[in-house]
PDB file of C-alpha atoms and ligand atoms in Angstrom:
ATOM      1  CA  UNK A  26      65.544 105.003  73.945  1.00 96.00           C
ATOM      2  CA  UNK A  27      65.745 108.021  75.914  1.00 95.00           C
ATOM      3  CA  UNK A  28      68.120 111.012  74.229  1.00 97.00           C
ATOM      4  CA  UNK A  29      69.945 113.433  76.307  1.00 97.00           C
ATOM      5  CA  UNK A  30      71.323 116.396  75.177  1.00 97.00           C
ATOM      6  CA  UNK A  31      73.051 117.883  78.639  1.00 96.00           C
ATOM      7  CA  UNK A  32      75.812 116.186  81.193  1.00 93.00           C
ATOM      8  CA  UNK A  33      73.788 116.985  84.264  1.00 93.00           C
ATOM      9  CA  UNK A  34      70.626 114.800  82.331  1.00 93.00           C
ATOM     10  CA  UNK A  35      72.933 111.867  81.086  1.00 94.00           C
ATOM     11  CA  UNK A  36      74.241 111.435  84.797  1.00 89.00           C
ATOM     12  CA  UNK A  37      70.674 111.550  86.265  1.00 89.00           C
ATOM     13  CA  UNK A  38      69.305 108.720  83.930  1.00 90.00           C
ATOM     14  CA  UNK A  39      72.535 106.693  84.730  1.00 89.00           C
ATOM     15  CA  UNK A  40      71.978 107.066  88.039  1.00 83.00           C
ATOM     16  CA  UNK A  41      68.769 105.162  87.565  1.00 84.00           C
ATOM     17  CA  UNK A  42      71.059 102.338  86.610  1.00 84.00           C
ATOM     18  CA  UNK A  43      73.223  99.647  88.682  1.00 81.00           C
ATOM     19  CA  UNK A  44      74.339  97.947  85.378  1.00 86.00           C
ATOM     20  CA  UNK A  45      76.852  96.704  83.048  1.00 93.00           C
ATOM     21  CA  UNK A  46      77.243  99.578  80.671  1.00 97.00           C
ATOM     22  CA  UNK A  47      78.389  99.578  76.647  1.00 98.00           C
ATOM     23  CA  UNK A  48      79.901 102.693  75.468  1.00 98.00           C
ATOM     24  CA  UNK A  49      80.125 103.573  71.400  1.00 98.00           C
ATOM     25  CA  UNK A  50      81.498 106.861  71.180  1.00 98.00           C
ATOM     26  CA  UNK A  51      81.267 108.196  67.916  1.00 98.00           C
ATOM     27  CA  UNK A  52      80.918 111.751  66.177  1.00 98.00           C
ATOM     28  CA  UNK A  53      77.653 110.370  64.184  1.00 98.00           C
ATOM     29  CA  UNK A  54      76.921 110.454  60.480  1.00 97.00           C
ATOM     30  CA  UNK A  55      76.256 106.902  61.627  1.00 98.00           C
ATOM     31  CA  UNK A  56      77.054 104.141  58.920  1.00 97.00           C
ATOM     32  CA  UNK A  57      77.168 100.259  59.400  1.00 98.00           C
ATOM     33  CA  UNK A  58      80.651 100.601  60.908  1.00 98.00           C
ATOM     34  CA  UNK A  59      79.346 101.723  64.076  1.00 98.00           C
ATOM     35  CA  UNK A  60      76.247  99.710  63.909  1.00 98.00           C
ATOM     36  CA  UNK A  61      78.978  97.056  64.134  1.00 98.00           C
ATOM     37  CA  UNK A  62      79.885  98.849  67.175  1.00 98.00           C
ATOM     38  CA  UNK A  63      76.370  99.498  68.680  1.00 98.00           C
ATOM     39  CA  UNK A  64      75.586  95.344  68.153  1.00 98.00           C
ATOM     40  CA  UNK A  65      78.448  94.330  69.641  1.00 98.00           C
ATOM     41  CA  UNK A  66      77.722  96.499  72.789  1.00 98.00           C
ATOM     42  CA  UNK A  67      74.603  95.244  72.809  1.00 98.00           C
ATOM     43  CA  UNK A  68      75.235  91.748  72.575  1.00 98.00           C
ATOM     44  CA  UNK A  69      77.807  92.017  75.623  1.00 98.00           C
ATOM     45  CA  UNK A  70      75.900  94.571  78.100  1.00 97.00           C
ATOM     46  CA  UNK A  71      72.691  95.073  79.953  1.00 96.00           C
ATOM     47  CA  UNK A  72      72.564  98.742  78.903  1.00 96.00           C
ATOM     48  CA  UNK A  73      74.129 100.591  75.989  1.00 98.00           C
ATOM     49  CA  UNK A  74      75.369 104.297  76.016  1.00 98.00           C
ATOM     50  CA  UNK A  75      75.877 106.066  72.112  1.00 98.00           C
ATOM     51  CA  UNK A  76      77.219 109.473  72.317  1.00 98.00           C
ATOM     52  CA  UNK A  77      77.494 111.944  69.188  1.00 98.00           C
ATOM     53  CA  UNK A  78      79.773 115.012  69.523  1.00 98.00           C
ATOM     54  CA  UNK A  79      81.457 116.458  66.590  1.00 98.00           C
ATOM     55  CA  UNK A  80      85.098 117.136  69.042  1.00 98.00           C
ATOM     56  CA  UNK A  81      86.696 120.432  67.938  1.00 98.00           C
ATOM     57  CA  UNK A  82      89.226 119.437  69.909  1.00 98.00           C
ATOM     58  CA  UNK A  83      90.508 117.294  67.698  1.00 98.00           C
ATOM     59  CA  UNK A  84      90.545 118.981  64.642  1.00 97.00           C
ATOM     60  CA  UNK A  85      93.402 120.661  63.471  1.00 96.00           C
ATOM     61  CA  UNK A  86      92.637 124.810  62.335  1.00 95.00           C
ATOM     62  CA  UNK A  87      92.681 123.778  58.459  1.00 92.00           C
ATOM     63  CA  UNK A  88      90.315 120.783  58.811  1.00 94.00           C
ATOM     64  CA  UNK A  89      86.966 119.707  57.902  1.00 93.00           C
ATOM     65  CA  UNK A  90      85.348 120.602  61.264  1.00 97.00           C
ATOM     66  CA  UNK A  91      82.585 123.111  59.935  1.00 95.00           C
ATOM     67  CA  UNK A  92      81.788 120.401  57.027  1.00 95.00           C
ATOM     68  CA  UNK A  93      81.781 117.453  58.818  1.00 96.00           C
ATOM     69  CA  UNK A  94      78.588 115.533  58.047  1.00 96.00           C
ATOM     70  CA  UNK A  95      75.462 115.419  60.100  1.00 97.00           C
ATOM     71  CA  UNK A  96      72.204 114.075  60.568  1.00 97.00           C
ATOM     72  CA  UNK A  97      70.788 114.604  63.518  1.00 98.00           C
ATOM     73  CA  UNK A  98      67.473 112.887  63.102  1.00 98.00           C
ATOM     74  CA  UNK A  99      68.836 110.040  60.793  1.00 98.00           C
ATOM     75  CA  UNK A 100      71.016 109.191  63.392  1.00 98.00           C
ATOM     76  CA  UNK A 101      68.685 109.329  66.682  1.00 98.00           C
ATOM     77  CA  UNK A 102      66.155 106.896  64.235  1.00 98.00           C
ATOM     78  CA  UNK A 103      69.691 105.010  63.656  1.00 98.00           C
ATOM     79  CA  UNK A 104      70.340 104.206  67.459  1.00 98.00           C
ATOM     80  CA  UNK A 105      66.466 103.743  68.290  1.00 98.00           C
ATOM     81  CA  UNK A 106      65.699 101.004  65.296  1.00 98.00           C
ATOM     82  CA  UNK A 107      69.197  99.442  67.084  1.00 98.00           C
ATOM     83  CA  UNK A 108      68.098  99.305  70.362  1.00 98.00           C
ATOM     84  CA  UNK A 109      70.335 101.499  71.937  1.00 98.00           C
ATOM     85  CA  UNK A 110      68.884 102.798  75.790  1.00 97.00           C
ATOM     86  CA  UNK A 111      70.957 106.143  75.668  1.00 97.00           C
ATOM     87  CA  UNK A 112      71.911 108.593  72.906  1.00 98.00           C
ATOM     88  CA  UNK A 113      73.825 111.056  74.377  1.00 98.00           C
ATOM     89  CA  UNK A 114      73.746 114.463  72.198  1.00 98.00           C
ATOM     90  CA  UNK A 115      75.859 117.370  73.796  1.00 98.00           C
ATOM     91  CA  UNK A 116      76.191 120.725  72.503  1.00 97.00           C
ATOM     92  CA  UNK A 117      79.448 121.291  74.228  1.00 97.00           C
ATOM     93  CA  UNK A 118      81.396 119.427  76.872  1.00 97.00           C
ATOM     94  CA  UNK A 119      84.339 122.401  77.098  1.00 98.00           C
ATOM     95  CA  UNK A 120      84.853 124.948  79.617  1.00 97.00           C
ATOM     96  CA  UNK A 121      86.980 128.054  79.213  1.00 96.00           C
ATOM     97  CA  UNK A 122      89.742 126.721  81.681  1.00 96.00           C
ATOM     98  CA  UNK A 123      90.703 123.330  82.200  1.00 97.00           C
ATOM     99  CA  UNK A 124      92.990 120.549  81.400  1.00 97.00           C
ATOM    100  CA  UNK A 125      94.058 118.529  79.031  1.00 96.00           C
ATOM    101  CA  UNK A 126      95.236 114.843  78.415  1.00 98.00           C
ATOM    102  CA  UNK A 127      98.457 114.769  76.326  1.00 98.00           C
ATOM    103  CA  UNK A 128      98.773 111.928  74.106  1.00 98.00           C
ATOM    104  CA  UNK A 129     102.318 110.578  74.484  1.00 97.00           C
ATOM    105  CA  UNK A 130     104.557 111.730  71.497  1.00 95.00           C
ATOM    106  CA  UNK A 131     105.955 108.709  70.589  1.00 93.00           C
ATOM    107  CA  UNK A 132     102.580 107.297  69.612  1.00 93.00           C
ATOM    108  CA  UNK A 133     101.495 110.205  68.358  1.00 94.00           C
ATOM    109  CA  UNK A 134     103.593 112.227  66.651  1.00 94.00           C
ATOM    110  CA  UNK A 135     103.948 109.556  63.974  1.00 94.00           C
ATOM    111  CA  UNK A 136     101.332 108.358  61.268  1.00 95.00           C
ATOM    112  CA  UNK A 137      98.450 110.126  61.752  1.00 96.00           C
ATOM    113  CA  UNK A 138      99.830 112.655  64.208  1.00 96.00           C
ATOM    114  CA  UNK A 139     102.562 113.921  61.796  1.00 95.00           C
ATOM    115  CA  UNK A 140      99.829 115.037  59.566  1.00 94.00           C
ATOM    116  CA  UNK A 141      97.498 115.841  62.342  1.00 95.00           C
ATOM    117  CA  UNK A 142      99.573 117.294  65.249  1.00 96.00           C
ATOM    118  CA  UNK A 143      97.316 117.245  68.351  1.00 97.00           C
ATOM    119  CA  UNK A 144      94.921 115.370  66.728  1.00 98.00           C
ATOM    120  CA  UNK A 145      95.068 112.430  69.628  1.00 98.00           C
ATOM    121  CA  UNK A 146      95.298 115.042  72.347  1.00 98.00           C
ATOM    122  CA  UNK A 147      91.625 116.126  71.422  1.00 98.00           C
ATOM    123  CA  UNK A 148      90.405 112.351  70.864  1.00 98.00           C
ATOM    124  CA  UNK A 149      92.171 111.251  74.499  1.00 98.00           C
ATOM    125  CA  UNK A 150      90.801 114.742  76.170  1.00 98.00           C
ATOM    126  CA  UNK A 151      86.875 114.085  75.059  1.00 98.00           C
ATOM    127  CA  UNK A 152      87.310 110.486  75.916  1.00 98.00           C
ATOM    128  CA  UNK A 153      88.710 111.364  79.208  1.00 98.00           C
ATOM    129  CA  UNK A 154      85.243 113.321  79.541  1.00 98.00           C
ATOM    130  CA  UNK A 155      82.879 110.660  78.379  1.00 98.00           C
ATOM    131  CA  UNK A 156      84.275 107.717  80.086  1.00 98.00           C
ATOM    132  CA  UNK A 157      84.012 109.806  83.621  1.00 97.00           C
ATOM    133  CA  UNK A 158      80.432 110.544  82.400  1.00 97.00           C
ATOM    134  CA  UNK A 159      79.385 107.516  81.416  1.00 97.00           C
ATOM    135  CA  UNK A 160      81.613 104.898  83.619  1.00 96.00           C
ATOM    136  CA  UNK A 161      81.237 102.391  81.271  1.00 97.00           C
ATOM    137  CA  UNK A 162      82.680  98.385  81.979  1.00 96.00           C
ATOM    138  CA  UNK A 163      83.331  98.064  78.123  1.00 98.00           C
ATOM    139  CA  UNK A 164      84.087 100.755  75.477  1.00 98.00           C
ATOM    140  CA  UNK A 165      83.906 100.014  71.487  1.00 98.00           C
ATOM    141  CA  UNK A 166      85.637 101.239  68.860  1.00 98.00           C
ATOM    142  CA  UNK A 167      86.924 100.499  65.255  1.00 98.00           C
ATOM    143  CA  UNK A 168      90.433  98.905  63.603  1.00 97.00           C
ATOM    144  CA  UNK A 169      89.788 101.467  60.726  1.00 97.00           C
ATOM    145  CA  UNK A 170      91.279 104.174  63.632  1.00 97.00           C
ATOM    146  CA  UNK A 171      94.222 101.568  64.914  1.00 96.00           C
ATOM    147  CA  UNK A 172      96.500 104.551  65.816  1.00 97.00           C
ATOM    148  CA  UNK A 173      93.509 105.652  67.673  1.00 98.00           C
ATOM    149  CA  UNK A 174      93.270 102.365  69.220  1.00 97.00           C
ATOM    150  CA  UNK A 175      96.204 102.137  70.122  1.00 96.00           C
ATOM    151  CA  UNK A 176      96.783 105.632  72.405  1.00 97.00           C
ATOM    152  CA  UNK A 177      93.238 105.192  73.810  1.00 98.00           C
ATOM    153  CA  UNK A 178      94.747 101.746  75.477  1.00 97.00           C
ATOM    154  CA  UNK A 179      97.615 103.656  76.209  1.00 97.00           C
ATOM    155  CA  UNK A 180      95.512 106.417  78.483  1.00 98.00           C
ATOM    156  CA  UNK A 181      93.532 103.338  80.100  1.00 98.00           C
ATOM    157  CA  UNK A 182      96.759 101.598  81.219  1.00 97.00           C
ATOM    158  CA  UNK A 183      98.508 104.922  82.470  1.00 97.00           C
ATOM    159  CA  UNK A 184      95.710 105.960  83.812  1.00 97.00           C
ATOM    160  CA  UNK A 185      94.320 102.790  85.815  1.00 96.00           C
ATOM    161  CA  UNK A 186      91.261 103.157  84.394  1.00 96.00           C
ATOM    162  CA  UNK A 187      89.142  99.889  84.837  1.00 94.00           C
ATOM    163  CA  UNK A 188      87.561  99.867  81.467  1.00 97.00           C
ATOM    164  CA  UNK A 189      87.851  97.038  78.868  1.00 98.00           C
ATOM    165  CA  UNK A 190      88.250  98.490  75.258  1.00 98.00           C
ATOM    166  CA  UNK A 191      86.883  96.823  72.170  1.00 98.00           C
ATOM    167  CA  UNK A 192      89.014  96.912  69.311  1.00 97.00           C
ATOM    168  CA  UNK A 193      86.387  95.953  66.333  1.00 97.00           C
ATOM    169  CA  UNK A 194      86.845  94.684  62.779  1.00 97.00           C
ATOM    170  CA  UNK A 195      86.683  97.040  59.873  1.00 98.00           C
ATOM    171  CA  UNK A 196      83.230  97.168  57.717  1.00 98.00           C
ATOM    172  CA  UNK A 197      83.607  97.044  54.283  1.00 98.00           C
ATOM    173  CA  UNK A 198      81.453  98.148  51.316  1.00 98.00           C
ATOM    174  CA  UNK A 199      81.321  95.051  49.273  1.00 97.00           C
ATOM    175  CA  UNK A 200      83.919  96.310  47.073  1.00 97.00           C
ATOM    176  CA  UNK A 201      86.067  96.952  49.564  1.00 98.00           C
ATOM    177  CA  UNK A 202      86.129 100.730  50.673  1.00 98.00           C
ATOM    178  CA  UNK A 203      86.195 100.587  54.260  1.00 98.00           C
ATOM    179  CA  UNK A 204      82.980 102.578  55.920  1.00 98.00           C
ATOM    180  CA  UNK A 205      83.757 105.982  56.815  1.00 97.00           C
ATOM    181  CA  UNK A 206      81.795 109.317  57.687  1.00 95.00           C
ATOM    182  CA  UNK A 207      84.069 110.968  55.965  1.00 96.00           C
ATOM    183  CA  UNK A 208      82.870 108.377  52.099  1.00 97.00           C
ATOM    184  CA  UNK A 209      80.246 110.996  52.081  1.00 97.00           C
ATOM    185  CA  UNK A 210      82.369 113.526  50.499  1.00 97.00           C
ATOM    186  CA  UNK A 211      83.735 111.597  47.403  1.00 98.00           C
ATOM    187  CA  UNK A 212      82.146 112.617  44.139  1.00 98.00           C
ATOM    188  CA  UNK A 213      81.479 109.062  41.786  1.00 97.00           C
ATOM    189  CA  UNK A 214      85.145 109.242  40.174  1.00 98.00           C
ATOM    190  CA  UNK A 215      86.683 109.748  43.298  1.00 98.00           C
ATOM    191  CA  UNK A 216      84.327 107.036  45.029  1.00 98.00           C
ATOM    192  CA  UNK A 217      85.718 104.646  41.896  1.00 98.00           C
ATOM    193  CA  UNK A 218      89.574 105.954  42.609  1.00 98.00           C
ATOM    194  CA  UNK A 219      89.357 105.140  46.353  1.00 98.00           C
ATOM    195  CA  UNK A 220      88.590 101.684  45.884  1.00 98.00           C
ATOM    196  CA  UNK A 221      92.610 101.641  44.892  1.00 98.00           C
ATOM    197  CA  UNK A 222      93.200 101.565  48.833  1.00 98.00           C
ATOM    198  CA  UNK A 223      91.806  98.404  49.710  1.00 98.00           C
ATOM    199  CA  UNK A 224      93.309  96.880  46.625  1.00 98.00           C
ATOM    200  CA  UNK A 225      96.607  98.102  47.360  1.00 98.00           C
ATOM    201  CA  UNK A 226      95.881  96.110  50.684  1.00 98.00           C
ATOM    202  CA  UNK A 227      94.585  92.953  49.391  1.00 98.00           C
ATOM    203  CA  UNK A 228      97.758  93.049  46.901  1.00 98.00           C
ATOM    204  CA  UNK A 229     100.265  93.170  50.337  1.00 98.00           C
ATOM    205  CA  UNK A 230      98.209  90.306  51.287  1.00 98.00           C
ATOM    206  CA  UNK A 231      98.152  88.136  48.876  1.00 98.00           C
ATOM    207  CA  UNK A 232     102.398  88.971  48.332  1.00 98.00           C
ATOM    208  CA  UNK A 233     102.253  88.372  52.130  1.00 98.00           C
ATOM    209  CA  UNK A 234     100.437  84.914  51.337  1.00 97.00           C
ATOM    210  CA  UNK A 235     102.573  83.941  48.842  1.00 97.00           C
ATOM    211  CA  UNK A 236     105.779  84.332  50.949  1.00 97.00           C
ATOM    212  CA  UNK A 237     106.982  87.928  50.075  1.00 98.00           C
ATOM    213  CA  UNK A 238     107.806  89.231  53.590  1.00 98.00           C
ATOM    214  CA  UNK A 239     110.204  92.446  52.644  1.00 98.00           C
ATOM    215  CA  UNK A 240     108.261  95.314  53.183  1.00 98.00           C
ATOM    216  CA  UNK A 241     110.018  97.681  50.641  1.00 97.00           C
ATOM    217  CA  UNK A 242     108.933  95.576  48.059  1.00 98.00           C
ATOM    218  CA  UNK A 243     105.645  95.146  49.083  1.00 98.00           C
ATOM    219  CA  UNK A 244     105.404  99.045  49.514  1.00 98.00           C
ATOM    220  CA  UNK A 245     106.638  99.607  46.463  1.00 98.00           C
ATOM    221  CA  UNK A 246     103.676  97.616  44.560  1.00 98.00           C
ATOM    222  CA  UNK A 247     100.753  99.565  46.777  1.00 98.00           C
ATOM    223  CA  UNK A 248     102.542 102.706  45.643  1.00 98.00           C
ATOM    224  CA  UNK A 249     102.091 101.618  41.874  1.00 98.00           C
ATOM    225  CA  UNK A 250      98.590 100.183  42.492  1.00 98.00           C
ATOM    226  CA  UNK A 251      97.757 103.657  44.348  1.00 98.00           C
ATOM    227  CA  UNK A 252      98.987 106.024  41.685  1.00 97.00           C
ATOM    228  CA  UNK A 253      97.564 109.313  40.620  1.00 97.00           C
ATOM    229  CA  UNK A 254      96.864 109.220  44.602  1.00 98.00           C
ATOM    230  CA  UNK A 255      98.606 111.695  47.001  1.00 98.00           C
ATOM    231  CA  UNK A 256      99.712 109.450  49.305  1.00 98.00           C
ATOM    232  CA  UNK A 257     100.026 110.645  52.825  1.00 97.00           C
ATOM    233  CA  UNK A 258     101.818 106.973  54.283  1.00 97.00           C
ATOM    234  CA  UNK A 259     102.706 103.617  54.064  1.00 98.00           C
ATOM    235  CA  UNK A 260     103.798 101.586  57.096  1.00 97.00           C
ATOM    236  CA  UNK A 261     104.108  98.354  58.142  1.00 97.00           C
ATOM    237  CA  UNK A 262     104.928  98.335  62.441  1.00 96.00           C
ATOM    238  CA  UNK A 263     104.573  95.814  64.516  1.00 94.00           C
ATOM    239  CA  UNK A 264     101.826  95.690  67.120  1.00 90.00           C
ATOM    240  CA  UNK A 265     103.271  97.983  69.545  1.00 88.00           C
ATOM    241  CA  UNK A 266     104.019 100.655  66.366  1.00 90.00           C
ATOM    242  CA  UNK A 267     107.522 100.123  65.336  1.00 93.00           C
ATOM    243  CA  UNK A 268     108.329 100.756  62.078  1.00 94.00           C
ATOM    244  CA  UNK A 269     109.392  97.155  60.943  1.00 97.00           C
ATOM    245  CA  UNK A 270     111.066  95.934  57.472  1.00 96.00           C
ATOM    246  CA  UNK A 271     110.476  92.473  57.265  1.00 97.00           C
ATOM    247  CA  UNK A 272     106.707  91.115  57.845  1.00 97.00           C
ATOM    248  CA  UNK A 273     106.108  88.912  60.902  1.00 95.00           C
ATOM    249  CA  UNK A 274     102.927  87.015  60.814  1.00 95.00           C
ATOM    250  CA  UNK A 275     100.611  87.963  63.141  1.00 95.00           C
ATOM    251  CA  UNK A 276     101.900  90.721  64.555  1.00 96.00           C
ATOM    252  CA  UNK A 277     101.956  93.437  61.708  1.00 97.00           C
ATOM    253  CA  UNK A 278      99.893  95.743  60.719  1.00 97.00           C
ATOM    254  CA  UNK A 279     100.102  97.717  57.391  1.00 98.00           C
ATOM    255  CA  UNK A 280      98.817 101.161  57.283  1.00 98.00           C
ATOM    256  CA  UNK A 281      97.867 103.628  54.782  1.00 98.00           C
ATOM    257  CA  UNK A 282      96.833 107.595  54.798  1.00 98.00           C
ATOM    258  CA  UNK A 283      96.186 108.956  51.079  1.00 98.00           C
ATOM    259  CA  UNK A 284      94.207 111.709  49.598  1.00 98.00           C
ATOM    260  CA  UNK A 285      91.301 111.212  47.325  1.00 98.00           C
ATOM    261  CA  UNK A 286      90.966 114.729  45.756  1.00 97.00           C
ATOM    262  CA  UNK A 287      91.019 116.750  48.932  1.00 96.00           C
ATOM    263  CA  UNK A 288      89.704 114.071  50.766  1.00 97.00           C
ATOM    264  CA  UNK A 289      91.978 112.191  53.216  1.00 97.00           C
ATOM    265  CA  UNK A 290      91.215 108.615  53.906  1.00 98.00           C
ATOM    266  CA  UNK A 291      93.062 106.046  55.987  1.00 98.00           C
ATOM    267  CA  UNK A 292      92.729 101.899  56.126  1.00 98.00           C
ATOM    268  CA  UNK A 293      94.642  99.364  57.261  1.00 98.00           C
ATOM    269  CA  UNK A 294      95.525  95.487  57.429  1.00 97.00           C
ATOM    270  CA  UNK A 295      96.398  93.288  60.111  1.00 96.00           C
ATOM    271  CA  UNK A 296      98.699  90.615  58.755  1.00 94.00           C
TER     272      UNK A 296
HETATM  273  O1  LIG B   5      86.625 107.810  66.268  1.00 83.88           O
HETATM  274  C1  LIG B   5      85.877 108.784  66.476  1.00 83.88           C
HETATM  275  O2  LIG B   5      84.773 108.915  65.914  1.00 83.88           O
HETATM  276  C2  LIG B   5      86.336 109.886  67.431  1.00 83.88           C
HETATM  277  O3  LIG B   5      87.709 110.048  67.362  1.00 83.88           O
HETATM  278  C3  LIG B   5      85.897 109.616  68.882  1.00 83.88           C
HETATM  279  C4  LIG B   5      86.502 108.359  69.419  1.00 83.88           C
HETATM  280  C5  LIG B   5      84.378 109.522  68.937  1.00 83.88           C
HETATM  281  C6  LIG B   5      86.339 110.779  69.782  1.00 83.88           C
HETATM  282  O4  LIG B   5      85.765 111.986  69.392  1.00 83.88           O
END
């Protein structure tokens, strides 16, 4: 594995290349989630590219930028035991003047983005930076950021970009708590509290199963299963993101946002 810490060394060792390339963009702290990511790349490319870059751009003032986990040498042992032929490390990829990609506001400016205004314009903006630096055929990323998913396709479409884009399943803990960077700041009561997410989830499922299609109701049994929780959302849209009421099968998605002590955690379902 070579690791490369500048752009100007990342394009030179790609120019070595005249191959299929695997992109797993992540902001490390790397977990099994995106070792999901990294085997999946691997398994459908000649080469795969791993970058880490904690994006300021797309945290808002009041986040957790400054504490956002890190491990530098965990993770470059992470991607080498994986197999992965380029970790790409920058220190910055920003200049003082320059442009930015605007997420559309009717993606998002709801969900995620009401709580996180700008959030995706930061998450499109870096993209829009790695996937000229890298030129990758396929990019990977996770259903646990669907929203995310959803106004990265968005970008590629408006912007005739000719790369594929991977949407991968969610990794679970075995009790449930879907893997995130962001786990490693819940103390062991609020580890034990979280697990109410994904059981608030598997409860819509198994209403969903048993022929209970009204969202309100269903809602209004997570919100019970959820409680002391601050809960940021619950939504059930459609595919494309329209709020729905009634459950169609197959094409809905139910998403949640809630706050375990002052940590804010996110999941979803696709029904
Ligand atoms: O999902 C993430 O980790 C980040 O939003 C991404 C895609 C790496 C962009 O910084």
């Amino acid at each position: 594995m070579t690791v490369v810490y500048t752009k100007e060394d990342l394009k030179a060792e790609l120019l070595k290349l005249n191959k299929n390339i695997g992109f797993v963009p992540t902001m490390g702290y790397l977990h099994n989630g995106h070792k999901s990511l990294i085997e999946k790349s691997k398994s459908e490319n000649e080469y795969t590219v791993v970058s880490i870059f904690v994006n300021p751009a797309q945290f808002l003032p009041n986040e957790d930028l400054d504490k956002y986990p890190r491990n530098k040498e965990g993770d470059i042992k992470f991607c080498e035991d994986l197999g992965v032929d380029i970790l790409f490390m920058p220190k910055d990829v920003y200049f003082d003047y320059e442009p930015k990609v605007i997420a559309p506001k009717e993606l998002a400016s709801i969900l995620e983005g009401a709580t996180r205004p700008g959030h995706f314009d930061g998450v499109l903006t870096v993209l829009n930076k790695f996937f000229n630096l890298v030129k990758p055929k396929n990019a990977y990323f996770g259903k646990k950021d669907t929203q995310q998913l959803m106004v990265i396709n968005n970008m590629i479409k408006s912007f005739f970009m000719n790369i594929n884009i991977v949407p991968c399943e969610i990794i679970r803990e075995e009790d449930g708590l879907a893997l995130s960077s962001r786990n490693s700041y819940l103390d062991e009561e609020q580890r034990v509290m979280a697990l109410k997410i994904f059981r608030s989830l598997t409860k819509a499922k198994n209403m969903i199963e048993n022929g209970e299609l009204d969202s309100n109701l269903i809602q209004k049994e997570m919100r019970g299963i959820l409680e002391p929780l601050k809960i940021d959302y619950i939504e059930f849209v459609d595919k494309e993101f329209n709020k729905i009421d009634k459950i169609k099968l197959g094409e809905s998605i139910i998403l949640i946002a809630v706050y375990v002590g002052p940590t804010r955690l996110i999941d979803n379902i696709w029904i």
